[in-house]
Short mmCIF file of C-alpha atoms in Angstrom, two decimals:
data_model
loop_
_atom_site.label_atom_id
_atom_site.label_comp_id
_atom_site.label_asym_id
_atom_site.label_seq_id
_atom_site.Cartn_x
_atom_site.Cartn_y
_atom_site.Cartn_z
CA MET W 70 160.42 99.09 199.27
CA LEU W 71 158.87 100.50 202.45
CA GLY W 72 158.85 97.14 204.22
CA LEU W 73 155.09 97.24 204.81
CA VAL W 74 154.59 93.82 203.21
CA SER W 75 156.75 90.91 204.33
CA GLU W 76 157.69 87.71 202.50
CA GLY W 77 155.40 85.76 204.82
CA MET W 78 152.43 87.97 203.98
CA THR W 79 152.86 87.48 200.23
CA GLU W 80 153.07 83.71 200.76
CA GLN W 81 149.86 83.76 202.81
CA LEU W 82 148.12 85.65 199.99
CA SER W 83 148.83 82.80 197.55
CA LEU W 84 145.22 81.69 198.12
CA ILE W 85 144.08 84.91 196.39
CA ASN W 86 146.50 84.20 193.53
CA GLY W 87 144.87 80.82 192.91
CA VAL W 88 141.36 82.29 192.84
CA ALA W 89 142.50 85.13 190.54
CA ILE W 90 144.18 82.69 188.13
CA ALA W 91 140.96 80.67 187.93
CA LEU W 92 138.90 83.83 187.32
CA ILE W 93 141.26 84.99 184.54
CA ALA W 94 140.98 81.62 182.77
CA LEU W 95 137.20 81.51 183.33
CA THR W 96 136.93 84.95 181.68
CA ALA W 97 139.12 83.83 178.76
CA GLY W 98 137.02 80.71 178.22
CA ASN W 99 133.81 82.74 178.35
CA GLU W 100 135.18 84.99 175.57
CA LEU W 101 135.78 81.99 173.26
CA ASP W 102 132.58 82.25 171.24
CA LEU W 103 133.40 79.79 168.47
CA ARG W 104 130.32 80.75 166.43
CA ALA W 105 131.35 84.40 166.25
CA PHE W 106 134.89 83.49 165.16
CA ARG W 107 133.82 81.00 162.47
CA PRO W 108 134.09 83.42 159.48
CA LEU W 109 137.66 84.30 160.49
CA LEU W 110 138.78 80.83 161.54
CA ARG W 111 141.25 80.38 158.67
CA SER W 112 143.08 83.62 159.44
CA ILE W 113 142.88 83.08 163.20
CA GLY W 114 144.11 79.49 162.91
CA TRP W 115 147.14 80.23 160.75
CA MET W 116 148.13 83.33 162.71
CA THR W 117 147.82 81.46 166.01
CA LEU W 118 149.88 78.55 164.73
CA VAL W 119 152.65 80.56 163.07
CA ALA W 120 152.77 83.66 165.31
CA VAL W 121 151.85 82.41 168.79
CA VAL W 122 153.15 78.81 168.75
CA GLY W 123 156.13 79.86 166.60
CA THR W 124 157.01 82.69 169.01
CA ALA W 125 156.73 80.35 172.02
CA PHE W 126 159.23 78.04 170.30
CA LEU W 127 161.48 80.98 169.31
CA LEU W 128 161.47 82.34 172.87
CA SER W 129 162.22 78.90 174.31
CA LEU W 130 165.19 78.54 171.95
CA THR W 131 166.43 82.05 172.80
CA ILE W 132 166.15 81.43 176.56
CA PHE W 133 167.99 78.12 176.22
CA LEU W 134 170.82 79.65 174.16
CA SER W 135 171.14 82.64 176.55
CA ARG W 136 170.93 80.57 179.75
CA ASP W 137 174.38 81.81 180.81
CA LEU W 138 172.78 85.24 181.36
CA LEU W 139 170.26 83.75 183.82
CA PRO W 140 171.69 82.97 187.28
CA PHE W 141 168.88 80.58 188.24
CA MET W 142 169.76 78.30 185.29
CA SER W 143 173.51 78.20 186.00
CA LEU W 144 173.44 74.89 187.93
CA MET W 145 171.00 73.08 185.63
CA ASP W 146 172.08 70.43 183.17
CA THR W 147 171.10 70.59 179.50
CA ARG W 148 167.86 68.63 179.91
CA GLU W 149 166.68 70.71 182.88
CA SER W 150 167.62 73.97 181.13
CA LEU W 151 165.66 72.96 178.04
CA ALA W 152 162.59 72.04 180.13
CA VAL W 153 162.63 75.39 181.99
CA ALA W 154 163.18 77.27 178.72
CA MET W 155 160.13 75.56 177.21
CA VAL W 156 157.92 76.60 180.15
CA LEU W 157 159.21 80.19 180.18
CA GLY W 158 158.81 80.45 176.41
CA SER W 159 155.14 79.49 176.64
CA VAL W 160 154.58 81.97 179.50
CA MET W 161 156.22 84.91 177.70
CA ALA W 162 154.29 84.24 174.49
CA ALA W 163 150.94 84.99 176.21
CA GLN W 164 148.76 87.85 174.95
CA SER W 165 146.07 89.99 176.58
CA PRO W 166 142.44 89.86 175.41
CA ALA W 167 141.59 92.38 178.16
CA VAL W 168 143.88 95.06 176.67
CA VAL W 169 142.66 94.32 173.13
CA VAL W 170 139.00 94.58 174.17
CA ALA W 171 139.66 97.78 176.17
CA LEU W 172 141.39 99.46 173.21
CA ARG W 173 138.66 98.33 170.82
CA ASP W 174 136.01 99.91 173.04
CA GLU W 175 138.04 103.05 173.77
CA MET W 176 138.81 103.63 170.07
CA ASN W 177 135.33 102.52 168.91
CA ALA W 178 137.22 100.35 166.42
CA ASP W 179 135.78 97.69 164.12
CA GLY W 180 136.92 95.93 160.98
CA PRO W 181 138.94 92.93 159.82
CA VAL W 182 142.05 93.89 161.81
CA THR W 183 140.14 94.44 165.07
CA ARG W 184 138.09 91.25 164.73
CA THR W 185 141.03 89.08 163.66
CA VAL W 186 143.24 90.34 166.50
CA LEU W 187 140.52 89.66 169.07
CA GLY W 188 139.99 86.17 167.70
CA VAL W 189 143.69 85.37 167.72
CA VAL W 190 144.37 86.62 171.27
CA VAL W 191 141.36 84.77 172.66
CA ILE W 192 142.24 81.49 170.89
CA ALA W 193 145.89 82.07 171.85
CA ASP W 194 144.86 82.06 175.53
CA LEU W 195 143.60 78.51 175.06
CA VAL W 196 146.75 77.48 173.18
CA ILE W 197 149.11 79.10 175.71
CA ILE W 198 147.34 77.48 178.67
CA LEU W 199 147.57 74.08 176.96
CA LEU W 200 151.26 74.68 176.16
CA PHE W 201 151.97 75.74 179.73
CA ALA W 202 150.18 72.71 181.17
CA LEU W 203 152.08 70.39 178.84
CA THR W 204 155.54 71.93 179.26
CA SER W 205 155.24 72.39 183.04
CA SER W 206 154.14 68.76 183.42
CA ILE W 207 157.19 67.65 181.42
CA ALA W 208 159.43 69.91 183.51
CA LYS W 209 157.97 68.55 186.77
CA SER W 210 158.68 65.00 185.64
CA ILE W 211 162.28 65.95 184.75
CA PHE W 212 162.95 67.71 188.07
CA GLY W 213 161.08 65.11 190.12
CA ALA W 214 161.92 61.52 190.81
CA PRO W 215 162.64 59.58 187.62
CA GLY W 216 159.78 57.37 186.49
CA ASP W 217 158.98 55.26 183.49
CA VAL W 218 157.50 56.66 180.27
CA VAL W 219 154.08 55.08 180.82
CA GLU W 220 153.76 56.68 184.26
CA THR W 221 154.68 60.10 182.85
CA VAL W 222 152.15 59.78 180.00
CA LEU W 223 149.41 58.72 182.42
CA GLN W 224 150.22 61.68 184.69
CA LEU W 225 150.05 64.06 181.72
CA ALA W 226 146.74 62.56 180.59
CA TRP W 227 145.28 62.90 184.08
CA GLU W 228 146.39 66.52 184.37
CA LEU W 229 145.25 67.59 180.88
CA LEU W 230 142.16 65.48 180.18
CA GLY W 231 141.09 65.30 183.82
CA SER W 232 141.29 69.09 184.15
CA LEU W 233 139.19 69.60 181.01
CA GLY W 234 136.58 67.05 182.17
CA ALA W 235 136.37 68.48 185.68
CA GLY W 236 136.14 72.02 184.28
CA THR W 237 133.27 71.03 181.99
CA MET W 238 131.39 69.54 184.97
CA LEU W 239 131.98 72.68 187.04
CA GLY W 240 130.77 74.73 184.05
CA ALA W 241 127.56 72.71 184.09
CA VAL W 242 127.17 73.40 187.83
CA LEU W 243 127.68 77.13 187.18
CA TRP W 244 125.14 77.05 184.35
CA ILE W 245 122.50 75.37 186.53
CA TYR W 246 123.03 77.93 189.29
CA LEU W 247 122.94 80.95 186.96
CA ARG W 248 119.83 79.60 185.27
CA LYS W 249 117.88 78.71 188.41
CA VAL W 250 119.01 81.34 190.95
CA GLN W 251 118.71 85.10 190.40
CA GLY W 252 120.89 86.40 193.24
CA GLY W 253 124.32 85.63 194.67
CA GLY W 254 125.91 84.84 191.33
CA ALA W 255 129.15 86.73 192.03
CA LEU W 256 129.71 84.90 195.31
CA PHE W 257 128.98 81.54 193.68
CA VAL W 258 131.47 82.29 190.87
CA LEU W 259 134.11 83.04 193.53
CA THR W 260 133.29 79.76 195.27
CA VAL W 261 133.71 77.80 192.03
CA ALA W 262 137.00 79.61 191.34
CA PHE W 263 138.19 78.66 194.84
CA VAL W 264 137.26 75.01 194.25
CA MET W 265 139.14 75.02 190.93
CA ALA W 266 142.23 76.58 192.49
CA GLU W 267 142.51 74.76 195.82
CA VAL W 268 140.73 71.44 195.41
CA GLY W 269 141.96 71.08 191.82
CA ARG W 270 145.58 71.60 192.88
CA ARG W 271 145.29 68.94 195.56
CA VAL W 272 144.05 66.30 193.09
CA HIS W 273 146.68 67.37 190.50
CA PHE W 274 144.31 69.15 188.13
CA ASP W 275 145.39 72.31 186.33
CA PRO W 276 143.15 75.21 187.53
CA LEU W 277 143.80 77.15 184.32
CA LEU W 278 142.58 74.32 182.09
CA ALA W 279 139.61 73.55 184.34
CA ALA W 280 138.47 77.18 184.44
CA LEU W 281 139.00 77.61 180.69
CA ALA W 282 136.88 74.52 179.96
CA ALA W 283 134.12 75.79 182.28
CA GLY W 284 134.02 79.18 180.55
CA MET W 285 134.01 77.63 177.06
CA PHE W 286 131.17 75.28 178.04
CA ILE W 287 128.99 78.11 179.30
CA ARG W 288 129.66 80.40 176.31
CA ASN W 289 129.24 77.80 173.55
CA VAL W 290 126.76 75.26 174.96
CA THR W 291 124.44 77.41 177.10
CA THR W 292 122.80 80.83 176.86
CA THR W 293 124.14 82.20 180.15
CA GLY W 294 127.51 83.46 178.87
CA ASP W 295 126.58 87.13 179.22
CA ARG W 296 125.28 86.57 182.76
CA LEU W 297 128.53 84.83 183.69
CA HIS W 298 130.53 87.76 182.28
CA HIS W 299 128.49 90.17 184.40
CA GLU W 300 128.93 88.08 187.56
CA ILE W 301 132.69 87.74 187.00
CA GLU W 302 133.00 91.52 186.66
CA ALA W 303 131.12 91.96 189.94
CA ALA W 304 133.25 89.40 191.77
CA ALA W 305 136.71 89.89 190.32
CA LEU W 306 137.68 93.49 191.09
CA PRO W 307 138.68 93.09 194.78
CA VAL W 308 140.40 89.79 193.94
CA TYR W 309 142.37 91.40 191.09
CA VAL W 310 143.41 94.34 193.27
CA VAL W 311 145.04 91.95 195.76
CA PHE W 312 146.38 89.73 192.96
CA PHE W 313 148.17 92.53 191.10
CA ALA W 314 149.45 94.01 194.36
CA THR W 315 150.82 90.61 195.36
CA ALA W 316 152.40 90.24 191.92
CA GLY W 317 154.12 93.59 192.41
CA ALA W 318 155.26 92.63 195.90
CA ALA W 319 156.72 89.41 194.50
CA ILE W 320 159.09 91.35 192.23
CA HIS W 321 162.53 91.44 193.83
CA LEU W 322 164.16 94.58 192.46
CA ASP W 323 167.68 93.22 193.00
CA VAL W 324 166.82 90.13 190.94
CA LEU W 325 165.08 92.26 188.32
CA LEU W 326 168.24 94.33 187.87
CA VAL W 327 170.25 91.16 187.25
CA VAL W 328 167.83 89.85 184.60
CA GLY W 329 167.11 93.27 183.06
CA VAL W 330 169.29 92.73 179.97
CA PRO W 331 167.86 89.30 179.07
CA ALA W 332 164.33 90.62 179.75
CA ALA W 333 164.85 93.38 177.18
CA LEU W 334 166.26 90.79 174.74
CA TYR W 335 163.19 88.56 175.15
CA VAL W 336 160.85 91.52 174.63
CA VAL W 337 162.51 92.20 171.27
CA VAL W 338 162.50 88.52 170.25
CA ARG W 339 158.83 88.19 171.26
CA ALA W 340 157.83 91.30 169.29
CA LEU W 341 159.69 90.19 166.16
CA GLY W 342 158.26 86.67 166.41
CA LEU W 343 154.65 87.79 166.85
CA TRP W 344 154.83 90.53 164.21
CA GLY W 345 156.66 88.44 161.63
CA GLY W 346 154.66 85.29 162.37
CA SER W 347 151.36 87.13 162.04
CA ARG W 348 152.38 88.46 158.61
CA ILE W 349 153.35 84.97 157.44
CA GLY W 350 150.19 83.40 158.89
CA ALA W 351 147.93 86.08 157.39
CA ARG W 352 149.59 85.65 153.98
CA ILE W 353 149.10 81.86 154.08
CA ALA W 354 145.43 82.36 155.05
CA GLY W 355 144.86 84.91 152.27
CA SER W 356 143.84 87.63 154.72
CA PRO W 357 143.28 91.24 153.57
CA ALA W 358 146.33 93.48 153.21
CA SER W 359 145.37 95.54 156.27
CA VAL W 360 145.35 92.38 158.43
CA ARG W 361 148.75 91.30 157.11
CA ARG W 362 150.20 94.73 157.83
CA TRP W 363 148.67 95.72 161.17
CA ALA W 364 147.26 92.68 163.02
CA GLY W 365 150.64 91.65 164.45
CA PHE W 366 150.77 94.78 166.61
CA GLY W 367 147.62 93.64 168.43
CA LEU W 368 149.39 90.51 169.65
CA LEU W 369 152.05 92.46 171.59
CA PRO W 370 150.14 93.55 174.76
CA GLN W 371 150.42 91.38 177.88
CA ALA W 372 148.55 91.46 181.20
CA GLY W 373 146.67 89.06 183.46
CA LEU W 374 147.36 85.64 181.91
CA ALA W 375 151.14 86.14 181.69
CA LEU W 376 151.21 87.32 185.32
CA ALA W 377 149.07 84.37 186.39
CA LEU W 378 151.33 81.90 184.60
CA ALA W 379 154.46 83.54 186.06
CA LEU W 380 153.14 83.21 189.61
CA LEU W 381 151.94 79.67 188.93
CA PHE W 382 155.43 78.84 187.65
CA ALA W 383 156.96 80.29 190.83
CA SER W 384 154.75 78.15 193.07
CA THR W 385 155.30 75.02 190.97
CA PHE W 386 159.10 75.29 191.08
CA PRO W 387 159.91 76.96 194.45
CA GLU W 388 163.66 76.25 194.17
CA PHE W 389 164.15 78.80 191.38
CA GLY W 390 160.62 79.99 190.58
CA ALA W 391 160.95 83.42 192.26
CA GLU W 392 163.91 84.41 190.08
CA ALA W 393 162.27 83.04 186.93
CA ALA W 394 159.06 84.90 187.82
CA ALA W 395 161.01 88.15 188.24
CA LEU W 396 162.35 87.69 184.71
CA THR W 397 158.86 87.03 183.32
CA LEU W 398 157.34 89.94 185.26
CA GLY W 399 160.06 92.20 183.82
CA VAL W 400 159.07 91.16 180.28
CA VAL W 401 155.38 91.71 181.10
CA ALA W 402 156.08 95.14 182.62
CA ILE W 403 157.93 96.38 179.51
CA ASN W 404 155.18 95.10 177.22
CA GLU W 405 152.48 96.53 179.50
CA VAL W 406 153.96 100.02 179.10
CA LEU W 407 154.78 100.00 175.38
CA ALA W 408 152.49 97.56 173.58
CA PRO W 409 149.03 99.16 174.14
CA ALA W 410 150.25 102.44 172.65
CA ILE W 411 151.69 100.56 169.66
CA TYR W 412 148.40 98.73 169.04
CA ARG W 413 146.48 101.99 169.37
CA TYR W 414 148.70 103.47 166.65
CA ALA W 415 148.03 100.42 164.45
CA LEU W 416 144.25 100.80 164.86
CA VAL W 417 144.48 104.44 163.78
CA LYS W 418 146.72 103.72 160.79
CA SER W 419 144.54 100.79 159.65
CA GLY W 420 141.57 103.18 159.42
CA GLU W 421 139.41 101.12 161.79
CA ALA W 422 139.40 103.56 164.73
CA GLY W 423 136.06 105.32 165.12
#
């Protein structure tokens, strides 16, 4: 608003965005302790499938049907509109483990609702990243030069499986460093995040998938998960400050005003999908009554991953990505303000707040 930051400056800071996106996914992967979630896997699995995947599909359908409200989709044909709606639906369905963990610690909360919500939002990060990688790859093939089916499948396999394999190898490199070297861990984590973001992008790997695989490898195969968490905390703060500031600078208020009505609509659809889907999933899994009633509210908060995906979407599709990102950032902003207070209320009413 003050004109202190120009368009060129925000574009030059895209390097920071890539590193921040890799750090966010590395953190999410490091929180995926499969052994700790094993007792709740049935509830977590059904709630993730019905609530998270179902809401991504519901949002995609809503975006496609309301495409007349979105100026950046006005010139797209049906196939292109459907592809963009699928990508945006997966982005908007993202949750926030960071907010859930912060509220759990602040409220000193523990119990089936708290544990199930944490498990779902962490597993949902993995699912959303996979959905985004899949749908964005399909969209890129639709908007790019037409190719045969075999070529598209091979490209998808390279991007998905190659990213997971490369991430696992980088996780092993991180593990060796953290095990053998006592100092400089934060700087080395930043270096690995840079390699994932910049080198990975140049060889058509997905930095989100690579970083997620690295974090999961370290948490579940090695004993250095807690050390990695500590080093990420030490390294990430200055990166996140620039990342969130750049995300704010990327919001065009004039565009946000145009997409304000559909953004509010998608917030409502997302909330209904996550809340209703979690109740259905918890009922199928035979979860306790408190989980069926209150866990859905813990899926509403959004933060880092949704912002990261929105900015990644903008850079992947520069022709219309800025307007689509403004829409997504509007949805995230509304949820960022309202959802944490709603989940706090649910923790109190469930009786799990300390």
